[in-house]
């Protein structure tokens, strides 16, 4: 596997080893001891090497309901001596080796055009100020990843189209998965954002009408395809050392030169850009590797749904359409290849399952040798089993699979007066050898129609607050499953079929509860030994 031994320090305001200038940009999470700081509410994360606190690696998970949905976009922020008077320099590392421009404001070179970074013109009040920090920068970049990134391009609202293009566009928008509500139309749809009179005038235009281009519908589909291919698949295949032997989904020919560097541009997985050689132990610095793997299992159903929705409308082999703002090699080129993407997603999923099984094997051997992690997990198991056996709260049972402290089974019962009443819920926790630096993978063995449980991987989406505490994991797991009135959380849309009902209208919510109760009944009737 890829070497990921680089030390990452928690970015905490109270860390006395952290320089004053860095404390101002850190996100403080007092309960976290994980070695990277996750701004989980915003689907952001930051980390740095122990020997270089001025260079911060940043992760943005693509927002839901956008073509960037649940993609993994890495950035590198450098904080100079003039910080916080001057902003950090920020570069995108997710560029397919300098060959993919993911946004009008995010170049293939890695350059990020943003007014607060001083790399893009802005109105008064939009420039950098000392009150801002890494969080505000990442939120600003995340805002570029909108439902229609094409609108980031200046002059977007003045695009004119022919009647033929308008008809083709309407058909395409009506079928692809990124649709807009009526309230959003004026913002993200240049055609329907016009008045009715203007629409009629536009529709009557002749085919020879001069225009800047009308490419946003194509662009959305292309961004989604490359988000799946580059930010998710390529990244996981690299971490798991899976070769894409057929190269069917290569967006650009491997001989295509990358975009020219500008300033201190860097490219994805290019250790020389960071001043390292291939033999350097920090050459491959992947601070978010474990996070990627767990999120992949969360969002697997959403990824496949995107592929199924698009592949029904777009023929594999269809070439990407260029846009007016792309030039030279600063573009997104390639062809749609959804069949291959689906095969590769399955291959990554199988590799992650195999990795999880290897933890059990390695863990059992470590327990026999009385390794520290094994003994710690075994001690926590004994303590928690005694705690829950004496507790007056809900009945909770814990057991080890084959006496292995790295594989736990959690069993609890659905509370009365809830849709889960009567259910015996079994949950499996696989702990990695590097716990708590790496987190457990949690799957729900009881088949439930639940918005927090992936229908394919059975991975549970939950958010512990004390990553080192198994008890906190257990209580967070139970809370995520039994909570009756959860708040909407775009990070937790792991089961598309259940989520669209759970967060839909009243009829949808009633149908969701009915399906959940039915799954509970089916589980009771087909109770298996887990």
Coordinates of C-alpha atoms in Angstrom, one line a residue:
X1 CA 0.0 0.0 0.0
X2 CA 1.0 3.6 -0.4
X3 CA 3.2 4.9 2.4
X4 CA 1.3 7.4 4.5
X5 CA 3.6 7.6 7.5
X6 CA 3.9 11.3 7.5
X7 CA 3.1 12.9 10.8
X8 CA 0.1 15.1 10.9
X9 CA -0.6 17.5 13.8
X10 CA -4.1 18.5 14.8
X11 CA -4.8 22.1 13.9
X12 CA -5.9 23.3 17.3
X13 CA -6.0 26.8 18.7
X14 CA -4.8 25.6 22.1
X15 CA -1.7 23.8 20.8
X16 CA 1.1 25.7 22.3
X17 CA 3.5 24.4 19.7
X18 CA 1.6 26.1 17.0
X19 CA 2.8 29.6 16.0
X20 CA 0.5 32.5 16.8
X21 CA 0.0 33.2 13.1
X22 CA -1.2 29.6 12.5
X23 CA -3.6 29.6 15.5
X24 CA -5.6 32.3 13.8
X25 CA -6.3 30.0 10.9
X26 CA -6.9 26.8 12.7
X27 CA -10.2 25.3 13.4
X28 CA -10.6 24.3 17.0
X29 CA -12.4 21.1 17.8
X30 CA -11.7 20.5 21.5
X31 CA -12.9 16.9 21.5
X32 CA -10.9 15.7 18.5
X33 CA -7.6 14.0 18.8
X34 CA -7.4 12.8 15.2
X35 CA -4.3 13.9 13.4
X36 CA -6.1 16.0 10.9
X37 CA -8.7 18.6 11.6
X38 CA -12.1 18.1 9.9
X39 CA -14.5 21.0 9.5
X40 CA -17.1 18.3 9.2
X41 CA -20.2 20.6 9.2
X42 CA -18.9 22.1 6.0
X43 CA -17.4 18.9 4.5
X44 CA -13.9 20.4 4.7
X45 CA -10.7 19.1 6.2
X46 CA -7.1 20.4 6.8
X47 CA -3.8 18.8 7.7
X48 CA -0.1 19.6 7.7
X49 CA 3.2 17.9 8.1
X50 CA 4.9 18.2 11.4
X51 CA 8.0 19.8 9.8
X52 CA 6.1 22.4 7.8
X53 CA 3.3 24.2 9.5
X54 CA 3.1 26.9 6.9
X55 CA 2.0 24.5 4.1
X56 CA -1.5 23.2 4.8
X57 CA -3.2 20.5 2.8
X58 CA -6.9 21.1 2.4
X59 CA -9.8 18.9 1.3
X60 CA -13.2 20.1 0.0
X61 CA -15.8 17.4 -0.5
X62 CA -18.0 18.5 -3.4
X63 CA -21.4 19.9 -2.3
X64 CA -24.6 17.8 -2.9
X65 CA -26.9 18.7 -5.7
X66 CA -24.0 19.9 -7.9
X67 CA -21.9 18.2 -10.6
X68 CA -19.1 18.1 -8.0
X69 CA -21.3 16.1 -5.5
X70 CA -19.2 14.0 -3.1
X71 CA -16.0 14.5 -5.1
X72 CA -12.7 14.8 -3.3
X73 CA -10.8 18.1 -4.2
X74 CA -7.5 18.7 -2.6
X75 CA -5.8 22.1 -2.3
X76 CA -2.5 23.3 -1.0
X77 CA -2.3 26.6 1.0
X78 CA 1.0 28.3 1.7
X79 CA 1.2 30.9 4.4
X80 CA 4.0 33.4 4.0
X81 CA 5.7 35.7 6.5
X82 CA 3.2 38.5 5.6
X83 CA 0.2 36.5 6.7
X84 CA -2.4 37.5 8.0
X85 CA -1.9 40.9 6.3
X86 CA -1.5 39.1 3.0
X87 CA -3.6 36.1 2.0
X88 CA -2.1 32.6 1.6
X89 CA -1.3 31.3 -1.9
X90 CA -3.7 28.5 -2.8
X91 CA -3.3 25.9 -5.5
X92 CA -5.6 23.1 -6.5
X93 CA -3.9 19.7 -6.6
X94 CA -6.8 17.8 -8.2
X95 CA -6.1 18.5 -11.8
X96 CA -5.4 15.1 -13.4
X97 CA -1.7 16.0 -13.5
X98 CA -2.4 19.4 -14.9
X99 CA -4.8 18.1 -17.6
X100 CA -8.2 19.0 -16.3
X101 CA -9.8 22.4 -15.6
X102 CA -12.7 21.7 -13.2
X103 CA -14.2 25.2 -13.0
X104 CA -13.9 28.5 -14.8
X105 CA -12.1 29.7 -11.7
X106 CA -10.0 26.6 -11.0
X107 CA -7.4 26.2 -13.8
X108 CA -5.6 23.0 -14.9
X109 CA -2.4 24.6 -13.6
X110 CA -4.0 24.6 -10.1
X111 CA -4.5 28.4 -10.1
X112 CA -7.6 29.4 -8.1
X113 CA -9.1 32.7 -9.3
X114 CA -10.7 34.3 -6.2
X115 CA -10.9 37.9 -5.1
X116 CA -10.0 37.3 -1.5
X117 CA -6.8 35.6 -2.7
X118 CA -5.9 38.5 -4.9
X119 CA -6.0 36.3 -8.0
X120 CA -9.3 37.8 -9.4
X121 CA -10.8 41.2 -9.5
X122 CA -13.6 41.8 -7.0
X123 CA -15.9 44.5 -5.8
X124 CA -15.2 46.6 -2.8
X125 CA -15.4 44.5 0.4
X126 CA -14.5 41.3 -1.5
X127 CA -10.8 41.5 -1.0
X128 CA -8.7 39.9 1.7
X129 CA -8.8 41.1 5.3
X130 CA -7.0 40.1 8.4
X131 CA -10.3 38.8 9.8
X132 CA -10.3 36.0 7.3
X133 CA -8.5 32.6 7.5
X134 CA -8.3 29.2 6.0
X135 CA -11.9 28.4 6.7
X136 CA -13.2 31.5 4.9
X137 CA -10.9 30.7 1.9
X138 CA -12.2 27.1 1.7
X139 CA -15.8 28.2 2.0
X140 CA -15.3 30.6 -0.8
X141 CA -13.7 28.0 -3.0
X142 CA -16.5 25.6 -2.2
X143 CA -19.0 28.2 -3.2
X144 CA -17.5 28.1 -6.7
X145 CA -18.6 24.4 -6.9
X146 CA -22.2 25.4 -7.6
X147 CA -25.1 23.7 -9.3
X148 CA -24.1 25.5 -12.5
X149 CA -20.4 26.5 -12.3
X150 CA -20.6 27.8 -15.9
X151 CA -22.2 31.0 -14.4
X152 CA -18.8 31.8 -12.7
X153 CA -17.6 32.9 -16.1
X154 CA -17.9 36.6 -16.7
X155 CA -20.4 37.4 -19.4
X156 CA -22.4 34.2 -18.8
X157 CA -25.7 36.1 -18.4
X158 CA -25.3 37.6 -21.9
X159 CA -25.1 34.3 -23.8
X160 CA -27.5 34.0 -26.7
X161 CA -28.7 30.9 -28.3
X162 CA -30.6 29.8 -31.4
X163 CA -34.1 28.2 -31.3
X164 CA -32.6 24.9 -32.2
X165 CA -30.0 25.0 -29.4
X166 CA -32.7 26.1 -26.9
X167 CA -34.9 23.1 -27.8
X168 CA -31.9 20.7 -27.5
X169 CA -30.9 22.3 -24.2
X170 CA -34.4 22.1 -22.7
X171 CA -34.5 18.4 -23.6
X172 CA -31.1 17.8 -22.1
X173 CA -31.8 19.7 -18.8
X174 CA -35.1 17.9 -18.5
X175 CA -33.3 14.5 -18.4
X176 CA -30.0 14.9 -16.6
X177 CA -29.9 14.7 -12.8
X178 CA -28.9 18.3 -12.0
X179 CA -32.3 20.0 -12.2
X180 CA -33.3 23.3 -10.6
X181 CA -36.3 24.2 -8.6
X182 CA -38.5 27.1 -9.9
X183 CA -36.9 29.4 -7.3
X184 CA -33.4 28.6 -8.6
X185 CA -34.1 28.9 -12.3
X186 CA -33.3 32.5 -12.6
X187 CA -29.9 31.9 -10.9
X188 CA -28.7 28.7 -12.7
X189 CA -30.4 28.7 -16.0
X190 CA -29.6 31.5 -18.5
X191 CA -32.4 30.7 -20.8
X192 CA -35.2 30.4 -18.3
X193 CA -33.8 33.3 -16.3
X194 CA -35.0 35.6 -19.1
X195 CA -38.4 37.2 -19.0
X196 CA -41.2 35.5 -21.0
X197 CA -40.9 38.2 -23.6
X198 CA -37.2 37.6 -23.9
X199 CA -37.7 33.9 -24.1
X200 CA -40.1 34.3 -27.0
X201 CA -37.6 36.6 -28.8
X202 CA -34.8 34.2 -28.2
X203 CA -36.8 31.3 -29.5
X204 CA -37.5 33.1 -32.7
X205 CA -33.8 33.8 -33.4
X206 CA -32.4 32.4 -36.6
X207 CA -29.7 29.8 -36.6
X208 CA -27.1 32.4 -37.8
X209 CA -27.5 34.5 -34.6
X210 CA -24.1 35.6 -33.2
X211 CA -23.5 34.1 -29.8
X212 CA -20.7 33.5 -27.2
X213 CA -21.8 29.8 -26.9
X214 CA -24.3 27.7 -25.1
X215 CA -22.5 25.0 -23.4
X216 CA -23.5 24.9 -19.8
X217 CA -25.7 21.7 -20.0
X218 CA -22.8 19.8 -21.6
X219 CA -20.4 21.3 -19.2
X220 CA -22.4 20.1 -16.1
X221 CA -22.3 16.5 -17.4
X222 CA -18.6 16.7 -18.2
X223 CA -17.7 18.0 -14.8
X224 CA -19.8 15.3 -13.2
X225 CA -18.1 12.6 -15.3
X226 CA -14.6 13.9 -14.4
X227 CA -15.5 14.4 -10.8
X228 CA -16.3 10.7 -10.6
X229 CA -13.3 9.6 -12.7
X230 CA -10.5 11.8 -11.4
X231 CA -11.4 12.9 -7.9
X232 CA -12.9 9.7 -6.7
X233 CA -11.8 6.7 -8.8
X234 CA -8.2 7.8 -9.6
X235 CA -7.6 8.8 -6.0
X236 CA -8.9 5.6 -4.5
X237 CA -7.2 3.4 -7.2
X238 CA -3.9 5.2 -6.3
X239 CA -4.3 4.6 -2.6
X240 CA -5.3 0.9 -3.1
X241 CA -2.8 0.3 -5.8
X242 CA -5.4 -0.7 -8.4
X243 CA -4.3 -0.4 -12.0
X244 CA -6.7 0.9 -14.6
X245 CA -5.3 -1.5 -17.2
X246 CA -7.6 -0.7 -20.1
X247 CA -7.2 3.1 -19.9
X248 CA -10.7 3.3 -21.5
X249 CA -11.6 6.3 -19.3
X250 CA -8.5 8.4 -19.8
X251 CA -9.8 11.9 -20.4
X252 CA -6.8 13.0 -22.5
X253 CA -4.2 10.9 -24.3
X254 CA -1.4 10.1 -21.9
X255 CA 1.0 11.9 -24.3
X256 CA -1.0 15.1 -24.0
X257 CA 1.2 17.7 -22.3
X258 CA -0.1 19.2 -19.1
X259 CA -1.1 22.8 -18.8
X260 CA 1.8 25.2 -18.5
X261 CA 2.8 26.1 -15.0
X262 CA 2.2 29.6 -13.8
X263 CA 3.7 31.0 -10.6
X264 CA 4.2 28.1 -8.2
X265 CA 1.6 25.8 -9.8
X266 CA 1.5 22.2 -8.7
X267 CA 0.0 19.1 -10.1
X268 CA -1.8 16.2 -8.5
X269 CA 0.5 13.5 -7.1
X270 CA 3.6 15.3 -8.3
X271 CA 6.1 15.0 -5.4
X272 CA 8.7 17.1 -7.3
X273 CA 6.3 20.1 -7.2
X274 CA 6.7 20.0 -3.4
X275 CA 10.4 19.6 -3.6
X276 CA 10.6 15.9 -2.9
X277 CA 12.1 13.0 -4.8
X278 CA 10.4 9.7 -5.3
X279 CA 12.7 8.1 -2.6
X280 CA 11.6 10.7 0.0
X281 CA 9.3 9.1 2.7
X282 CA 7.0 12.2 2.4
X283 CA 6.9 12.1 -1.4
X284 CA 3.4 10.7 -1.3
X285 CA 1.6 12.6 1.4
X286 CA -2.0 11.4 1.8
X287 CA -3.4 12.8 5.1
X288 CA -7.0 12.2 4.1
X289 CA -6.6 8.6 2.8
X290 CA -8.7 7.0 5.5
X291 CA -11.4 9.7 5.1
X292 CA -11.6 9.1 1.4
X293 CA -12.1 5.4 1.9
X294 CA -14.9 5.8 4.5
X295 CA -16.6 8.5 2.4
X296 CA -16.4 6.3 -0.7
X297 CA -18.4 3.6 1.2
X298 CA -20.9 6.2 2.3
X299 CA -21.5 7.7 -1.1
X300 CA -21.2 4.6 -3.3
X301 CA -24.9 4.5 -4.1
X302 CA -24.9 8.2 -5.0
X303 CA -21.9 7.6 -7.3
X304 CA -23.6 4.7 -9.1
X305 CA -26.9 6.6 -9.4
X306 CA -25.1 9.4 -11.2
X307 CA -23.6 6.9 -13.6
X308 CA -26.9 5.1 -14.3
X309 CA -28.8 8.4 -14.8
X310 CA -26.3 9.8 -17.2
X311 CA -25.4 6.6 -19.1
X312 CA -29.1 6.2 -20.0
X313 CA -28.9 9.5 -21.9
X314 CA -25.3 9.7 -23.1
X315 CA -23.6 7.2 -25.4
X316 CA -20.2 6.0 -24.3
X317 CA -17.5 7.4 -26.6
X318 CA -19.2 10.8 -27.0
X319 CA -16.6 13.5 -27.0
X320 CA -16.6 16.4 -24.5
X321 CA -17.7 19.8 -25.9
X322 CA -15.3 22.6 -25.4
X323 CA -16.4 25.9 -23.8
X324 CA -15.5 29.5 -24.7
X325 CA -13.4 30.0 -21.5
X326 CA -11.2 27.0 -22.2
X327 CA -8.0 27.5 -24.2
X328 CA -4.9 25.6 -25.1
X329 CA -4.4 22.9 -22.6
X330 CA -6.3 24.8 -19.9
X331 CA -9.4 22.8 -20.5
X332 CA -11.4 19.6 -19.8
X333 CA -11.1 17.2 -22.7
X334 CA -12.0 13.6 -23.1
X335 CA -14.9 11.2 -23.8
X336 CA -17.8 9.8 -21.7
X337 CA -17.1 6.2 -20.6
X338 CA -19.7 5.3 -17.9
X339 CA -19.6 1.5 -18.4
X340 CA -15.9 1.5 -17.5
X341 CA -16.5 3.9 -14.6
X342 CA -19.1 1.5 -13.1
X343 CA -16.7 -1.4 -13.4
X344 CA -14.0 0.5 -11.7
X345 CA -16.3 1.6 -8.8
X346 CA -17.1 -2.0 -8.2
X347 CA -13.4 -2.9 -8.2
X348 CA -12.6 -0.2 -5.6
X349 CA -15.5 -1.4 -3.4
X350 CA -14.2 -5.0 -3.5
X351 CA -10.7 -3.8 -2.7
X352 CA -12.0 -1.9 0.4
X353 CA -13.9 -4.9 1.5
X354 CA -10.7 -7.0 1.2
X355 CA -8.8 -4.4 3.1
X356 CA -11.4 -4.6 5.9
X357 CA -11.0 -8.4 6.0
X358 CA -7.3 -8.1 6.2
X359 CA -7.7 -5.9 9.4
X360 CA -9.4 -8.8 11.1
X361 CA -6.6 -11.2 10.2
X362 CA -3.8 -8.8 11.2
X363 CA -5.7 -7.9 14.3
X364 CA -6.0 -11.4 15.6
X365 CA -2.3 -12.0 15.1
X366 CA -1.6 -8.8 17.0
X367 CA -3.8 -9.8 19.9
X368 CA -1.9 -13.1 20.2
X369 CA 1.3 -11.1 20.4
X370 CA -0.3 -8.7 22.9
X371 CA 0.2 -5.7 20.7
X372 CA -0.7 -2.3 22.3
X373 CA -3.6 -1.5 20.0
X374 CA -5.1 -5.0 20.4
X375 CA -4.8 -4.8 24.2
X376 CA -6.3 -1.3 24.2
X377 CA -9.3 -2.4 22.1
X378 CA -9.8 -5.5 24.2
X379 CA -9.7 -3.4 27.4
X380 CA -12.3 -1.1 26.0
X381 CA -14.5 -4.0 25.0
X382 CA -14.4 -5.5 28.6
X383 CA -15.1 -2.1 30.2
X384 CA -18.0 -1.3 27.8
X385 CA -19.6 -4.7 28.1
X386 CA -19.6 -4.4 31.9
X387 CA -20.9 -0.8 31.6
X388 CA -23.9 -1.7 29.4
X389 CA -24.7 -4.8 31.4
X390 CA -25.1 -2.6 34.5
X391 CA -26.8 0.3 32.7
X392 CA -30.4 1.1 33.3
X393 CA -30.7 2.5 29.8
X394 CA -31.5 0.8 26.5
X395 CA -30.4 -2.8 26.3
X396 CA -27.1 -3.0 24.5
X397 CA -25.1 -6.1 23.8
X398 CA -21.5 -6.3 22.7
X399 CA -19.6 -9.3 21.4
X400 CA -16.3 -10.0 19.6
X401 CA -16.3 -12.0 16.4
X402 CA -14.1 -15.1 17.0
X403 CA -12.7 -13.4 20.1
X404 CA -11.0 -10.8 17.9
X405 CA -10.9 -7.4 19.5
X406 CA -10.6 -5.8 16.1
X407 CA -14.1 -7.0 15.0
X408 CA -17.1 -6.1 17.2
X409 CA -20.8 -6.8 16.9
X410 CA -23.1 -4.3 18.5
X411 CA -26.7 -5.4 19.1
X412 CA -29.5 -3.2 20.4
X413 CA -33.3 -3.0 20.1
X414 CA -35.4 -0.4 18.3
X415 CA -37.0 1.9 20.9
X416 CA -40.7 1.7 21.6
X417 CA -43.0 4.3 20.0
X418 CA -40.6 4.6 17.0
X419 CA -40.6 3.2 13.5
X420 CA -37.8 0.8 14.6
X421 CA -39.8 -0.7 17.5
X422 CA -39.4 -4.5 17.5
X423 CA -36.3 -4.5 15.5
X424 CA -33.1 -6.3 16.6
X425 CA -30.4 -4.1 15.1
X426 CA -27.0 -5.7 14.5
X427 CA -24.0 -3.5 13.6
X428 CA -20.5 -4.7 12.8
X429 CA -17.4 -2.5 13.6
X430 CA -14.1 -3.4 11.9
X431 CA -11.2 -1.6 13.6
X432 CA -8.0 -0.9 11.7
X433 CA -4.6 -1.8 13.2
X434 CA -3.8 2.0 13.3
X435 CA -6.9 3.0 15.3
X436 CA -7.6 5.8 16.3
X437 CA -5.4 7.4 13.6
X438 CA -7.6 5.4 11.2
X439 CA -11.3 5.1 12.1
X440 CA -13.5 2.0 12.2
X441 CA -15.7 1.0 9.3
X442 CA -19.2 0.5 10.4
X443 CA -21.8 -1.6 8.6
X444 CA -25.4 -2.3 9.5
X445 CA -26.1 -6.1 9.2
X446 CA -29.8 -5.8 9.7
X447 CA -31.4 -4.9 6.3
X448 CA -33.1 -1.5 6.9
X449 CA -34.5 1.1 4.5
X450 CA -32.8 4.0 6.2
X451 CA -31.5 7.3 5.0
X452 CA -28.3 7.0 6.9
X453 CA -27.5 3.5 5.6
X454 CA -26.1 2.8 2.2
X455 CA -28.3 0.2 0.4
X456 CA -25.3 -1.4 -1.3
X457 CA -22.3 -1.2 1.1
X458 CA -24.5 -1.1 4.3
X459 CA -22.1 1.6 5.6
X460 CA -23.5 3.8 8.3
X461 CA -23.1 7.5 8.1
X462 CA -22.5 8.8 11.6
X463 CA -20.4 11.5 13.2
X464 CA -18.5 10.7 16.5
X465 CA -17.2 13.6 18.5
X466 CA -14.4 11.6 20.3
X467 CA -12.6 9.7 17.6
X468 CA -10.5 7.7 20.1
X469 CA -13.4 6.6 22.2
X470 CA -15.2 3.4 21.2
X471 CA -18.0 4.2 23.6
X472 CA -18.6 7.5 21.7
X473 CA -18.6 5.6 18.5
X474 CA -21.2 3.2 19.8
X475 CA -23.4 5.9 21.1
X476 CA -23.1 7.9 17.9
X477 CA -24.0 4.8 15.9
X478 CA -27.1 4.2 17.9
X479 CA -28.1 7.9 17.7
X480 CA -27.7 8.0 14.0
X481 CA -30.0 5.0 13.5
X482 CA -32.8 5.7 16.0
X483 CA -33.0 9.5 15.8
X484 CA -36.7 10.3 14.9
X485 CA -36.3 14.0 13.9
X486 CA -32.8 14.6 12.5
X487 CA -31.8 17.9 11.0
X488 CA -31.1 17.9 7.3
X489 CA -27.4 17.3 6.7
X490 CA -26.2 17.3 3.0
X491 CA -23.2 15.2 4.1
X492 CA -25.5 12.3 5.1
X493 CA -27.2 11.7 1.7
X494 CA -25.8 8.2 1.5
X495 CA -29.0 6.4 0.4
X496 CA -30.5 8.3 -2.5
X497 CA -33.8 6.3 -2.6
X498 CA -34.4 6.8 1.1
X499 CA -33.2 10.4 1.3
X500 CA -35.4 11.7 -1.5
X501 CA -38.4 10.5 0.5
X502 CA -37.1 11.4 3.9
X503 CA -36.4 15.0 2.9
X504 CA -39.2 15.3 0.4
X505 CA -42.8 16.5 0.8
X506 CA -45.3 15.1 3.4
X507 CA -46.3 12.3 1.1
X508 CA -42.7 11.3 0.6
X509 CA -42.0 11.3 4.3
X510 CA -45.0 9.1 5.0
X511 CA -43.8 6.7 2.3
X512 CA -40.3 6.7 3.9
X513 CA -41.7 5.7 7.3
X514 CA -43.8 3.0 5.7
X515 CA -40.8 1.5 3.9
X516 CA -38.7 1.7 7.1
X517 CA -41.4 -0.1 9.1
X518 CA -41.7 -2.7 6.4
X519 CA -38.0 -3.3 6.4
X520 CA -38.2 -3.7 10.2
X521 CA -41.0 -6.2 9.8
X522 CA -39.1 -8.1 7.1
X523 CA -36.0 -8.2 9.3
X524 CA -38.0 -9.6 12.2
X525 CA -39.5 -12.3 10.0
X526 CA -36.2 -13.3 8.5
X527 CA -34.0 -12.9 11.6
X528 CA -30.6 -14.5 10.9
X529 CA -27.7 -15.1 13.0
X530 CA -25.1 -12.4 12.4

